[in-house]
Coordinates of C-alpha atoms in Angstrom, one line a residue:
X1 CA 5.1 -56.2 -35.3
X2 CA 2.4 -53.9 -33.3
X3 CA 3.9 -50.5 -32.3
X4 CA 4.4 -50.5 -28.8
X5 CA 3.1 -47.4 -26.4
X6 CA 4.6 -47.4 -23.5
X7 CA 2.6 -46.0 -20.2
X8 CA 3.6 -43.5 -18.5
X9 CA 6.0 -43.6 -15.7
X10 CA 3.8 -43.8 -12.3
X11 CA 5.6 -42.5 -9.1
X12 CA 5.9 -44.7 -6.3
X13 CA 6.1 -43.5 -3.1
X14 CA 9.2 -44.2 -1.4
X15 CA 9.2 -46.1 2.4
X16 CA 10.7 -43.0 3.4
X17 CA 7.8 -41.3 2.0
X18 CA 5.6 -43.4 3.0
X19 CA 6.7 -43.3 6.6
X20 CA 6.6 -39.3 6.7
X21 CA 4.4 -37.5 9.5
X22 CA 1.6 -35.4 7.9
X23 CA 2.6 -31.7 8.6
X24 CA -1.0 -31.2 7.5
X25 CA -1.8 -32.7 11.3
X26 CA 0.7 -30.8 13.1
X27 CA -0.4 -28.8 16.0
X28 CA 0.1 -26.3 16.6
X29 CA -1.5 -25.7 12.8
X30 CA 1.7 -25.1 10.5
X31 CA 0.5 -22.0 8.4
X32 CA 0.6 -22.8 4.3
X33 CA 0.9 -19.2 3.3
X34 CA 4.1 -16.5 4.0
X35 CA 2.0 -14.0 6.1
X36 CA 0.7 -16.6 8.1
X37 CA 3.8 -17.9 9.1
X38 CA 7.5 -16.8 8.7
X39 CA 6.1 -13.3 8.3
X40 CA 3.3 -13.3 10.5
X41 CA 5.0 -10.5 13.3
X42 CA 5.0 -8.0 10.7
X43 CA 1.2 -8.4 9.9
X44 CA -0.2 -9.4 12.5
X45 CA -2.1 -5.9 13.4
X46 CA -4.4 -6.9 10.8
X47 CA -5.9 -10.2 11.8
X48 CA -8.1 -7.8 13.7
X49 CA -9.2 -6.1 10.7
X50 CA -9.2 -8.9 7.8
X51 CA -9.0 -12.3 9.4
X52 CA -12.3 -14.2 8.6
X53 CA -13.0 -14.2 12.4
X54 CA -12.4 -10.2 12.3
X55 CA -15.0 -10.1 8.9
X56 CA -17.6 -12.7 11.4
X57 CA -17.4 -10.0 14.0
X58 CA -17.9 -6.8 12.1
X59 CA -20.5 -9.2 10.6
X60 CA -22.1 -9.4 14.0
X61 CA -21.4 -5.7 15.0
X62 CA -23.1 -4.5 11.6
X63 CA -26.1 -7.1 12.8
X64 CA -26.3 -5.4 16.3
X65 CA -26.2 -2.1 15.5
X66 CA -29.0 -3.0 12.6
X67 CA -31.0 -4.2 15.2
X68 CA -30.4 -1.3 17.7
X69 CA -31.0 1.3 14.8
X70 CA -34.7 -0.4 14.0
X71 CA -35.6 0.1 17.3
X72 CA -34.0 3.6 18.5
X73 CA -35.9 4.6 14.9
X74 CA -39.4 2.9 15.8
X75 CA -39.0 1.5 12.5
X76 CA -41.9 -1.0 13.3
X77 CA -44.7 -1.2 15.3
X78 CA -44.6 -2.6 18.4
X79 CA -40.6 -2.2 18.6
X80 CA -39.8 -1.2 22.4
X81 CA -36.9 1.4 23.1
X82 CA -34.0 -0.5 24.6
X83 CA -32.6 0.3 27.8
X84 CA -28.7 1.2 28.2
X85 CA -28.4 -2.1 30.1
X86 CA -30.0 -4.2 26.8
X87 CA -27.6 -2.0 24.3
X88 CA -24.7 -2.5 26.2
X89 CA -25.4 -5.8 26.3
X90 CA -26.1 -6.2 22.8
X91 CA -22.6 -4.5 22.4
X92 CA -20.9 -6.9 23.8
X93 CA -22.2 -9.5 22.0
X94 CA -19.2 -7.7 19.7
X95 CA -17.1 -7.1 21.9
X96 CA -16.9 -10.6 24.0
X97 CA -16.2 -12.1 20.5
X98 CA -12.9 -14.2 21.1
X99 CA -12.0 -17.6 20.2
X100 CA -14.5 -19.9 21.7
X101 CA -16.8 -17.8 19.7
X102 CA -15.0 -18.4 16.9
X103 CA -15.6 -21.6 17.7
X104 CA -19.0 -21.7 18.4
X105 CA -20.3 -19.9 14.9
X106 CA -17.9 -21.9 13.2
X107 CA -20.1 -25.3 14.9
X108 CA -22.7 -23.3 13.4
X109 CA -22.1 -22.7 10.2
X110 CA -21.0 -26.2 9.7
X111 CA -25.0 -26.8 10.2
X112 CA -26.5 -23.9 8.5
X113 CA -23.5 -23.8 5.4
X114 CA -23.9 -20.1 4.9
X115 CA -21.9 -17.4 7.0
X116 CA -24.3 -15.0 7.4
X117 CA -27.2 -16.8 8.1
X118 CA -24.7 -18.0 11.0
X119 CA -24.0 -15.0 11.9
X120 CA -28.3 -14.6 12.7
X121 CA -28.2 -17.5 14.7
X122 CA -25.0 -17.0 16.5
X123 CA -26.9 -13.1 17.8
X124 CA -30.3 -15.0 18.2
X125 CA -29.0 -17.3 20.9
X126 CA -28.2 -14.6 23.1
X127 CA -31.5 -12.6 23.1
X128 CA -32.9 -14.4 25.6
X129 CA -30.3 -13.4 27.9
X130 CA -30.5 -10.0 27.3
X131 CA -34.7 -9.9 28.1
X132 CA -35.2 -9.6 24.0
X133 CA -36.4 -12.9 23.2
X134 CA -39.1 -12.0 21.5
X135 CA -37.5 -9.5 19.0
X136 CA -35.7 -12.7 17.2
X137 CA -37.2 -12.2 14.0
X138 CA -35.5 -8.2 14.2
X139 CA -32.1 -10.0 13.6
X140 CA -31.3 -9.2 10.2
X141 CA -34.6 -7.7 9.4
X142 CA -35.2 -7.0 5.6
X143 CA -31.5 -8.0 4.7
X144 CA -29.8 -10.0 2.3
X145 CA -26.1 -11.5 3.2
X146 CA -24.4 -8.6 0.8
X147 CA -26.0 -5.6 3.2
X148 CA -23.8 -7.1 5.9
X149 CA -21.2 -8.3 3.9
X150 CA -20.5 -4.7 2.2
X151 CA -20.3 -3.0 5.7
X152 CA -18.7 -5.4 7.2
X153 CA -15.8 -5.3 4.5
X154 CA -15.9 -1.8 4.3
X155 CA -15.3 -1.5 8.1
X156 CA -12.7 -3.6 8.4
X157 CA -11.2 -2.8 5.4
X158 CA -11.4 0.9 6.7
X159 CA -9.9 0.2 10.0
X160 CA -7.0 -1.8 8.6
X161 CA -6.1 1.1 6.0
X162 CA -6.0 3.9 9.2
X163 CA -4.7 1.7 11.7
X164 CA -2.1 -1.0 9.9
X165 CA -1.5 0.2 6.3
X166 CA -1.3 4.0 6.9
X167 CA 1.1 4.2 10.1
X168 CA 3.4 1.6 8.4
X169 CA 3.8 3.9 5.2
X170 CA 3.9 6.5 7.6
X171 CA 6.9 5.5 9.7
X172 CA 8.4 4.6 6.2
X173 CA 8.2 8.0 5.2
X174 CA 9.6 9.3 8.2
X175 CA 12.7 7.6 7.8
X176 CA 13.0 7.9 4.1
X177 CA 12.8 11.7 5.1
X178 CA 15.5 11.7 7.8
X179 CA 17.6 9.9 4.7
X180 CA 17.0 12.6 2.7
X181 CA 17.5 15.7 5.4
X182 CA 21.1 13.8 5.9
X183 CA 22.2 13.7 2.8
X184 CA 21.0 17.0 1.4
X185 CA 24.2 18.6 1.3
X186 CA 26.1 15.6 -0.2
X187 CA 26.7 16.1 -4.0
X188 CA 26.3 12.7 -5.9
X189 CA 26.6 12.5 -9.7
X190 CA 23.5 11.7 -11.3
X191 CA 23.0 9.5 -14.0
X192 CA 20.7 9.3 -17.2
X193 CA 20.2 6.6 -19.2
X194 CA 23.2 4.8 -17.0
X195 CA 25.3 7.7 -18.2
X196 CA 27.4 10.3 -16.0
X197 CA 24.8 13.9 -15.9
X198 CA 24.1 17.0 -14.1
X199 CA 25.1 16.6 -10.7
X200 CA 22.3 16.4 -7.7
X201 CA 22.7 15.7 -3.9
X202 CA 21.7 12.5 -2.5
X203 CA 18.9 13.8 -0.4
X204 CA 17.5 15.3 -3.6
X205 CA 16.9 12.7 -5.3
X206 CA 15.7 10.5 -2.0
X207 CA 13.4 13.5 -1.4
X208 CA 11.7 13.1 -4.8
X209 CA 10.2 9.6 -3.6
X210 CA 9.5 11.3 -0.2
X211 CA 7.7 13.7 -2.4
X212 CA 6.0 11.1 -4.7
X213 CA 4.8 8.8 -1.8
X214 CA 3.4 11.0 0.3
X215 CA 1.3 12.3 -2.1
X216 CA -0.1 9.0 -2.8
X217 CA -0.8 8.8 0.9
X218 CA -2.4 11.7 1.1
X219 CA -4.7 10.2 -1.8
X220 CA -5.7 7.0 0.5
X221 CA -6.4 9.2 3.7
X222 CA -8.6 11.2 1.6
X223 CA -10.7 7.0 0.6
X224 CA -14.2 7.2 1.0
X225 CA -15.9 3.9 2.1
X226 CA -19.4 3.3 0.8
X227 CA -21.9 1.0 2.2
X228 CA -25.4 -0.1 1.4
X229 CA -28.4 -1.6 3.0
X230 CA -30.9 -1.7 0.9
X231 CA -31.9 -5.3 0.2
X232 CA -31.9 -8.3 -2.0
X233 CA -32.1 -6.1 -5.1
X234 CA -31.5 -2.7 -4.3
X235 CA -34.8 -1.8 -4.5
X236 CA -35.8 -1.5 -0.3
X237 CA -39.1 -4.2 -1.7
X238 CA -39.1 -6.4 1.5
X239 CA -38.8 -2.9 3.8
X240 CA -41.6 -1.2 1.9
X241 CA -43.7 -4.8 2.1
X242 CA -43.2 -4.6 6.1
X243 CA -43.4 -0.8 6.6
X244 CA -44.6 1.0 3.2
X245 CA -45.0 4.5 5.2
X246 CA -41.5 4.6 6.5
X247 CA -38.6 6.7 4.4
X248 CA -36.5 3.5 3.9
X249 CA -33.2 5.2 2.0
X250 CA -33.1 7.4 4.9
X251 CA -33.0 5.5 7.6
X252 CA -30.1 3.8 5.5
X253 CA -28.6 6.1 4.9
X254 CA -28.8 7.8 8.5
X255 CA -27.4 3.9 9.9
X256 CA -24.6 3.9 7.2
X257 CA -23.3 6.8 8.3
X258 CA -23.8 5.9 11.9
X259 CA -21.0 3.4 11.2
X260 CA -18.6 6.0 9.6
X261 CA -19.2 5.1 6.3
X262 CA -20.1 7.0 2.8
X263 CA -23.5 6.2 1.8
X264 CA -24.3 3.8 -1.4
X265 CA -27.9 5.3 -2.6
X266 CA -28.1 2.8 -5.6
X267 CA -27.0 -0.4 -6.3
X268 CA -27.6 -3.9 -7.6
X269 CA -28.0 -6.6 -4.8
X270 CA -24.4 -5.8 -4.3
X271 CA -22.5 -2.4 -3.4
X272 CA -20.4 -1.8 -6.5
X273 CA -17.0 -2.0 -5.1
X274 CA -16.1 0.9 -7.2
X275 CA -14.6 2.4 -3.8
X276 CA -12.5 -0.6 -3.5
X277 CA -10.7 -0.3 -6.9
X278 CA -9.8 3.3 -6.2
X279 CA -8.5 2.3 -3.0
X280 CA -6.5 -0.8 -3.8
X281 CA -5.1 1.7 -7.5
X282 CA -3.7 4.0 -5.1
X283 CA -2.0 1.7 -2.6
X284 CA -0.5 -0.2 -5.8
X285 CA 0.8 3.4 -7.2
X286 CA 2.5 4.0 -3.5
X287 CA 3.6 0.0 -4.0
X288 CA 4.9 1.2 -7.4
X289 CA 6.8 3.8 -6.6
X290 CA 8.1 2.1 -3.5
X291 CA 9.4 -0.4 -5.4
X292 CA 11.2 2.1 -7.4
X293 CA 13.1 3.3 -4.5
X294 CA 14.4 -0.1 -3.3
X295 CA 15.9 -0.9 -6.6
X296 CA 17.4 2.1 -6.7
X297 CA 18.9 1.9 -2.9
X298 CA 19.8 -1.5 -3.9
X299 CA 21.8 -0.2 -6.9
X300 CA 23.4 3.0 -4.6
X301 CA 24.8 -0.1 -2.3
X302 CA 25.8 -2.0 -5.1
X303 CA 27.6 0.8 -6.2
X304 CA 29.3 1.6 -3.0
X305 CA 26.7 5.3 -1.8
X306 CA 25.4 3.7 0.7
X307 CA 27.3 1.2 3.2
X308 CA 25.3 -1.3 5.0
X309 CA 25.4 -1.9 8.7
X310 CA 26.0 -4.6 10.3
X311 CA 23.7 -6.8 12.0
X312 CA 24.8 -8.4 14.6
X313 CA 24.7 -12.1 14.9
X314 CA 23.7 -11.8 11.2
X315 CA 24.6 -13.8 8.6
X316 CA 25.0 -12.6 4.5
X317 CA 26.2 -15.7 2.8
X318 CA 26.4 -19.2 3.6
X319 CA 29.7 -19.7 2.0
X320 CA 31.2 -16.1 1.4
X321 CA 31.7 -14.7 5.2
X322 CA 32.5 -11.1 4.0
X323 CA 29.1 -10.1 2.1
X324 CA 26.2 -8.0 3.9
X325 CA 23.1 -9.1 1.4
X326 CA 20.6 -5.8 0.6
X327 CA 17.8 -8.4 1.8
X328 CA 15.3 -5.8 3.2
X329 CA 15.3 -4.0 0.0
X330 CA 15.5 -7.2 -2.3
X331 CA 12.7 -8.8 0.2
X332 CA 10.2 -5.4 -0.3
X333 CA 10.9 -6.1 -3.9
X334 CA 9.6 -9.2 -3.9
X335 CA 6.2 -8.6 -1.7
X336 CA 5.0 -5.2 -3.4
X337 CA 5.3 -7.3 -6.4
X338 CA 2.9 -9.8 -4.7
X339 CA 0.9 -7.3 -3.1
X340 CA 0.4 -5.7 -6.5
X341 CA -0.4 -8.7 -8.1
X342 CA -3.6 -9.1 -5.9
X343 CA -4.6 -5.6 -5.5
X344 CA -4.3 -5.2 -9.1
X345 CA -6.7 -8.1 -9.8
X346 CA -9.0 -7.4 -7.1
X347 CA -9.4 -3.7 -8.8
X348 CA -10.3 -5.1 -12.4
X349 CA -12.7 -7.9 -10.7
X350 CA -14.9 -6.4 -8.5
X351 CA -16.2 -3.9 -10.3
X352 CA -18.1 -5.9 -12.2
X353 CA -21.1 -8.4 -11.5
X354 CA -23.4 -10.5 -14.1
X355 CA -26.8 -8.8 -13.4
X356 CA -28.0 -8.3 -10.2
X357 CA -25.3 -10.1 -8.3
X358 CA -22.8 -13.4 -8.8
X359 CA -20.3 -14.4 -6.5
X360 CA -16.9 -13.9 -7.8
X361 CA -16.6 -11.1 -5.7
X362 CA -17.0 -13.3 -2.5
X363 CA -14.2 -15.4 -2.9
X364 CA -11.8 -12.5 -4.7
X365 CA -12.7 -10.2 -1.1
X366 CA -11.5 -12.7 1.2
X367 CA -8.0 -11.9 -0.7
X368 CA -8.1 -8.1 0.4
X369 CA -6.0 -8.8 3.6
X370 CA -3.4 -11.5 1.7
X371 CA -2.7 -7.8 -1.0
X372 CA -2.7 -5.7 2.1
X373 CA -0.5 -7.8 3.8
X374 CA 2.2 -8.1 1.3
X375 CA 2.6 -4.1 1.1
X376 CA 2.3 -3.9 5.3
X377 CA 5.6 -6.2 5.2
X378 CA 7.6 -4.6 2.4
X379 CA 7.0 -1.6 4.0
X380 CA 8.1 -3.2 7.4
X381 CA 11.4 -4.0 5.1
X382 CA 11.8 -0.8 3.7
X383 CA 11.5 0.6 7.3
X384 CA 14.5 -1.6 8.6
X385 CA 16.3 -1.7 6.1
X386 CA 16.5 2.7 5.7
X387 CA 18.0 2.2 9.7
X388 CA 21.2 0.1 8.1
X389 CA 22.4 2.4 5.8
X390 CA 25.5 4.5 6.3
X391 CA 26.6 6.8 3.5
X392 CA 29.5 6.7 1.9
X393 CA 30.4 10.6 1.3
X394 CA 33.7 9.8 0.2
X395 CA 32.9 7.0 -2.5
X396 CA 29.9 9.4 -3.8
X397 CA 32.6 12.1 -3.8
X398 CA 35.1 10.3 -5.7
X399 CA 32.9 9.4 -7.9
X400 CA 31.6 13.2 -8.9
X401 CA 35.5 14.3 -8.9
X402 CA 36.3 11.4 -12.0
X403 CA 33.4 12.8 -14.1
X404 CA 34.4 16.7 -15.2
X405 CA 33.2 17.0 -18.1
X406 CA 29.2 17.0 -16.8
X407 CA 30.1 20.7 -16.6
X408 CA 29.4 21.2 -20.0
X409 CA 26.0 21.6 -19.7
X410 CA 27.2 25.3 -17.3
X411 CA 29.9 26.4 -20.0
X412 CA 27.7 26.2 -23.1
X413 CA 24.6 27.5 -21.2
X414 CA 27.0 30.5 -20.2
X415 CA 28.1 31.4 -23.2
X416 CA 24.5 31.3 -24.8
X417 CA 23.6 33.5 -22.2
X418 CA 26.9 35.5 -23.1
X419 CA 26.2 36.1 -26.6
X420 CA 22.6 37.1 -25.8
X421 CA 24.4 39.3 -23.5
X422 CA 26.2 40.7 -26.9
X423 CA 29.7 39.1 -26.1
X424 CA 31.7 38.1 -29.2
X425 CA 32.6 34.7 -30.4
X426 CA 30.3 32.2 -28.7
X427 CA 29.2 31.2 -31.6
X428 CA 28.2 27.0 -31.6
X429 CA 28.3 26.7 -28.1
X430 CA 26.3 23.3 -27.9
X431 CA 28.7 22.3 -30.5
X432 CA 31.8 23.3 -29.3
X433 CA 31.2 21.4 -26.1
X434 CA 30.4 19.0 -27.5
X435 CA 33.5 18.2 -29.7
X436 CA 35.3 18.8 -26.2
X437 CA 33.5 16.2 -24.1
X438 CA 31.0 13.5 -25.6
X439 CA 32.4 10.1 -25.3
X440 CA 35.6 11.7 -23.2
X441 CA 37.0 12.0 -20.1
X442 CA 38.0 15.6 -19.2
X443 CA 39.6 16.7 -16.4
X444 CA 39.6 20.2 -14.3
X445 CA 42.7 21.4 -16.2
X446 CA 41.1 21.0 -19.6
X447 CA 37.9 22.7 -18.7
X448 CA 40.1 25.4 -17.2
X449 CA 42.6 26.2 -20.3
X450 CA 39.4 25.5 -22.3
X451 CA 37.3 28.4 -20.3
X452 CA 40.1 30.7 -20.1
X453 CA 40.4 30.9 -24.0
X454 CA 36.8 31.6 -24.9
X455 CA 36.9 35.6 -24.4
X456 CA 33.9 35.5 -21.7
X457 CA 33.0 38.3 -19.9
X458 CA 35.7 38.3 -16.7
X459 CA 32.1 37.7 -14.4
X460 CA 31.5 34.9 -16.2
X461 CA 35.6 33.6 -16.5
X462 CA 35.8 33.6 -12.7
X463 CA 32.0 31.9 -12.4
X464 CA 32.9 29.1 -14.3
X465 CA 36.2 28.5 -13.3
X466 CA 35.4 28.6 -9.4
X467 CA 32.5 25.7 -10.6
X468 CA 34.0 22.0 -9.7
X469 CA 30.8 19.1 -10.2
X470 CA 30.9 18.8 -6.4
X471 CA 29.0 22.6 -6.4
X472 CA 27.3 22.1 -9.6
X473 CA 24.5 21.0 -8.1
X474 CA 21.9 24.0 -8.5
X475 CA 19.2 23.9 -5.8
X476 CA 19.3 20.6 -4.9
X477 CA 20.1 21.3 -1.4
X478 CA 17.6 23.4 -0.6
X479 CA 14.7 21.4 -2.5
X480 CA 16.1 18.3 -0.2
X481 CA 15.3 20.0 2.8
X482 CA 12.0 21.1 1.7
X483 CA 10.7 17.9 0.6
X484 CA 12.7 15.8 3.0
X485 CA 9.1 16.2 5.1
X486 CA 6.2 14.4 4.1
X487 CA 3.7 17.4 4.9

């Protein structure tokens, strides 16, 4: 007999199935992605800045003010100066973009199937209006699509950094610094490795990510953006062609600049994105270290440091009616993870470019808002969820007082400093501690009959035994306090 094979089991739709609406067809449109839809209130500032309709109008302003820096530079015979009235008019061209725009170069591009070519036609049609008819063929004049591609990335990606990005991590740091300006006088027992050490204070050790972040802010408002227009090669051969006695690289220059940006002076048909990776490494090092301070909030709650508040209305568990969920740290988590994930892809891709130009970095660019986004809403997280927490002195406190023996470390750095001093018998004082506390609990009466029988100088005696780990906590208080800002 023949071995049988049998087929593969084929899925059969179900009447139910079968029967179900298409969401696909819903309208309004149902969103597919996160940001677009259960989180869209929290990014929603930068549609304006990285939507594709926000890229087709900075696509349009870099167009406009192309076409008004030809003429106010009398690149080309014959080119007239424009009135105010035709400038402003050409202005709001930008500004006047909205959604039947949208529409309306969207009906275009369907025809023409390239963006930016789109983008010509959608200006062109409005020249006539404007008593400039005949300057048609000045509408992207000596371009290729990546000259107003790069500046129109760079300016949106600009404005979304300075007006979305920054003021989120901003506020973050604002609270994260009135966290740590509260708690700076409340002594918390530190732990390395998972292991009872040195005492700190709480705002201390908040105040060293206050301290780490906003230094990596200070590293993204310091970004350059660089743009180039310099044509289908770099090489300015289609301006020389048209005008070969004109200084081409400065008039770029002199029009990138114009639009705020850091001018590109050589490159392949592309601008070399290097700006971008630097960019996107620092907001993933902020993302980075963010993310180190929500685990570590998350642990202080789970611990008992921090008490959550509240929200009203709120619910923390389906089933268990007691439990308020760290969700805003756990939720940050999850989205600087994301955002990460994007930025640190986008960094490693765009750099590079077969040759004079491919087109990776097309589609991988029209993912800088979706890795923006994700760090705009953990941030949004982190913001709320700092505004719920309530510390628990007393638990922290507790918590210090059933840990004695952490002042070790002061009794055998005293007596070192003793016997330098010439004071007899501290001999092994690492060791002698040692013997006296690893792997034991020891409490204040220990330490004390321990202290009192070393022969220290009777400064020294009274130092140490006035010393409880509640005020063994060096300078933490004052270093709180003076990195509690983000200055």
């Amino acid at each position: 007999m023949a071995n049988s094979v049998s087929s593969p089991a084929v899925s059969t739709p179900s009447s139910a199935d079968q029967d179900r609406v298409s969401l696909a067809a819903a309208e309004p449109q149902i969103a597919l992605g996160a940001l677009d839809g259960r989180y869209r209130p929290a990014v929603a500032p930068l549609i304006d800045h990285l939507s594709e309709a926000a890229l087709n109008r900075n696509r349009i302003h870099v167009e406009v003010e192309w076409f008004i820096h030809l003429c106010t530079e009398q690149a080309l015979p014959g080119l007239p100066i424009l009135t105010e009235e035709q400038i402003a008019g050409l202005r709001g061209i930008v500004t006047g973009f909205g959604p039947d725009q949208v529409a309306e170069l969207a009906a275009i591009e369907a025809e023409t199937v390239h963006d930016v070519k789109a983008v010509e036609y959608f200006i062109a049609r409005r020249l006539d209006g404007l008593g400039l008819g005949e300057l048609t063929p000045l509408v992207h004049f000596a371009c290729t699509s990546e000259d107003i591609n790069n500046l129109s990335y760079a300016v949106g990606i600009r404005d979304a950094v300075e007006q979305v990005w920054l003021p989120a991590a901003r506020t973050a740091l604002d609270g994260l610094g009135a966290l740590a300006a509260e708690a700076a006088e409340v002594p918390m027992l530190s732990r390395t490795h998972g292991q009872p050490a040195t005492p700190s204070t709480l705002g201390k050790e908040i105040a060293v990510f206050v301290h780490r972040l906003a230094r990596q802010v200070r590293r993204v408002e310091a970004q350059e953006y660089l743009g180039k227009i310099n044509g289908a090669t770099g090489t300015y051969a289609a301006h020389l062609a048209a005008a070969p006695e004109l200084d081409w690289p400065a008039l770029a220059q002199r029009f990138v600049e114009k639009l705020g940006l850091t001018f590109n002076p050589l490159t392949t048909q592309i601008e070399s994105h290097d700006w971008q990776a630097e960019l996107y490494a620092d907001i993933a090092r902020f993302n980075r270290i963010l993310h180190g301070l929500c685990v570590d909030i998350w642990s202080y709650i789970s611990i008992g440091f921090f008490r959550q508040i509240p929200v009203a209305g709120a619910t923390g568990s389906s089933t268990m009616p007691h439990k308020v969920n760290p969700i805003r740290f756990e939720n940050a988590e999850a989205n600087l993870e994301i955002s990460n994930a994007l930025l640190d892809s986008l960094g490693s891709t765009l750099v590079a470019s077969r040759w004079q130009r491919d087109l990776t970095d097309s589609s991988g660019q029209r993912n800088i808002g979706t890795g923006i986004g994700h760090s705009v809403l953990a941030l949004s997280n982190v913001t709320k969820g700092l505004k719920q927490l309530d510390v628990a002195a007393e638990v922290i406190a507790a918590d210090l007082d059933a840990n004695w023996e952490v002042l070790g470390e002061a009794i055998q750095t005293v007596m070192r400093a003793e016997a330098i001093a010439g004071t007899s018998g501290m001999e092994n004082p690492y060791e002698r501690l040692k013997e006296l506390t690893r792997g034991r609990r020891v409490d204040a009466e220990k330490l004390q009959e321990f202290v009192a029988g070393l022969g220290l100088s009777p400064a020294a005696e009274d130092r140490l035994k006035s010393l409880t780990p509640a005020r063994y906590t060096g300078l933490a208080t004052r270093l709180a306090r003076e990195f509690a800002g983000t200055e």
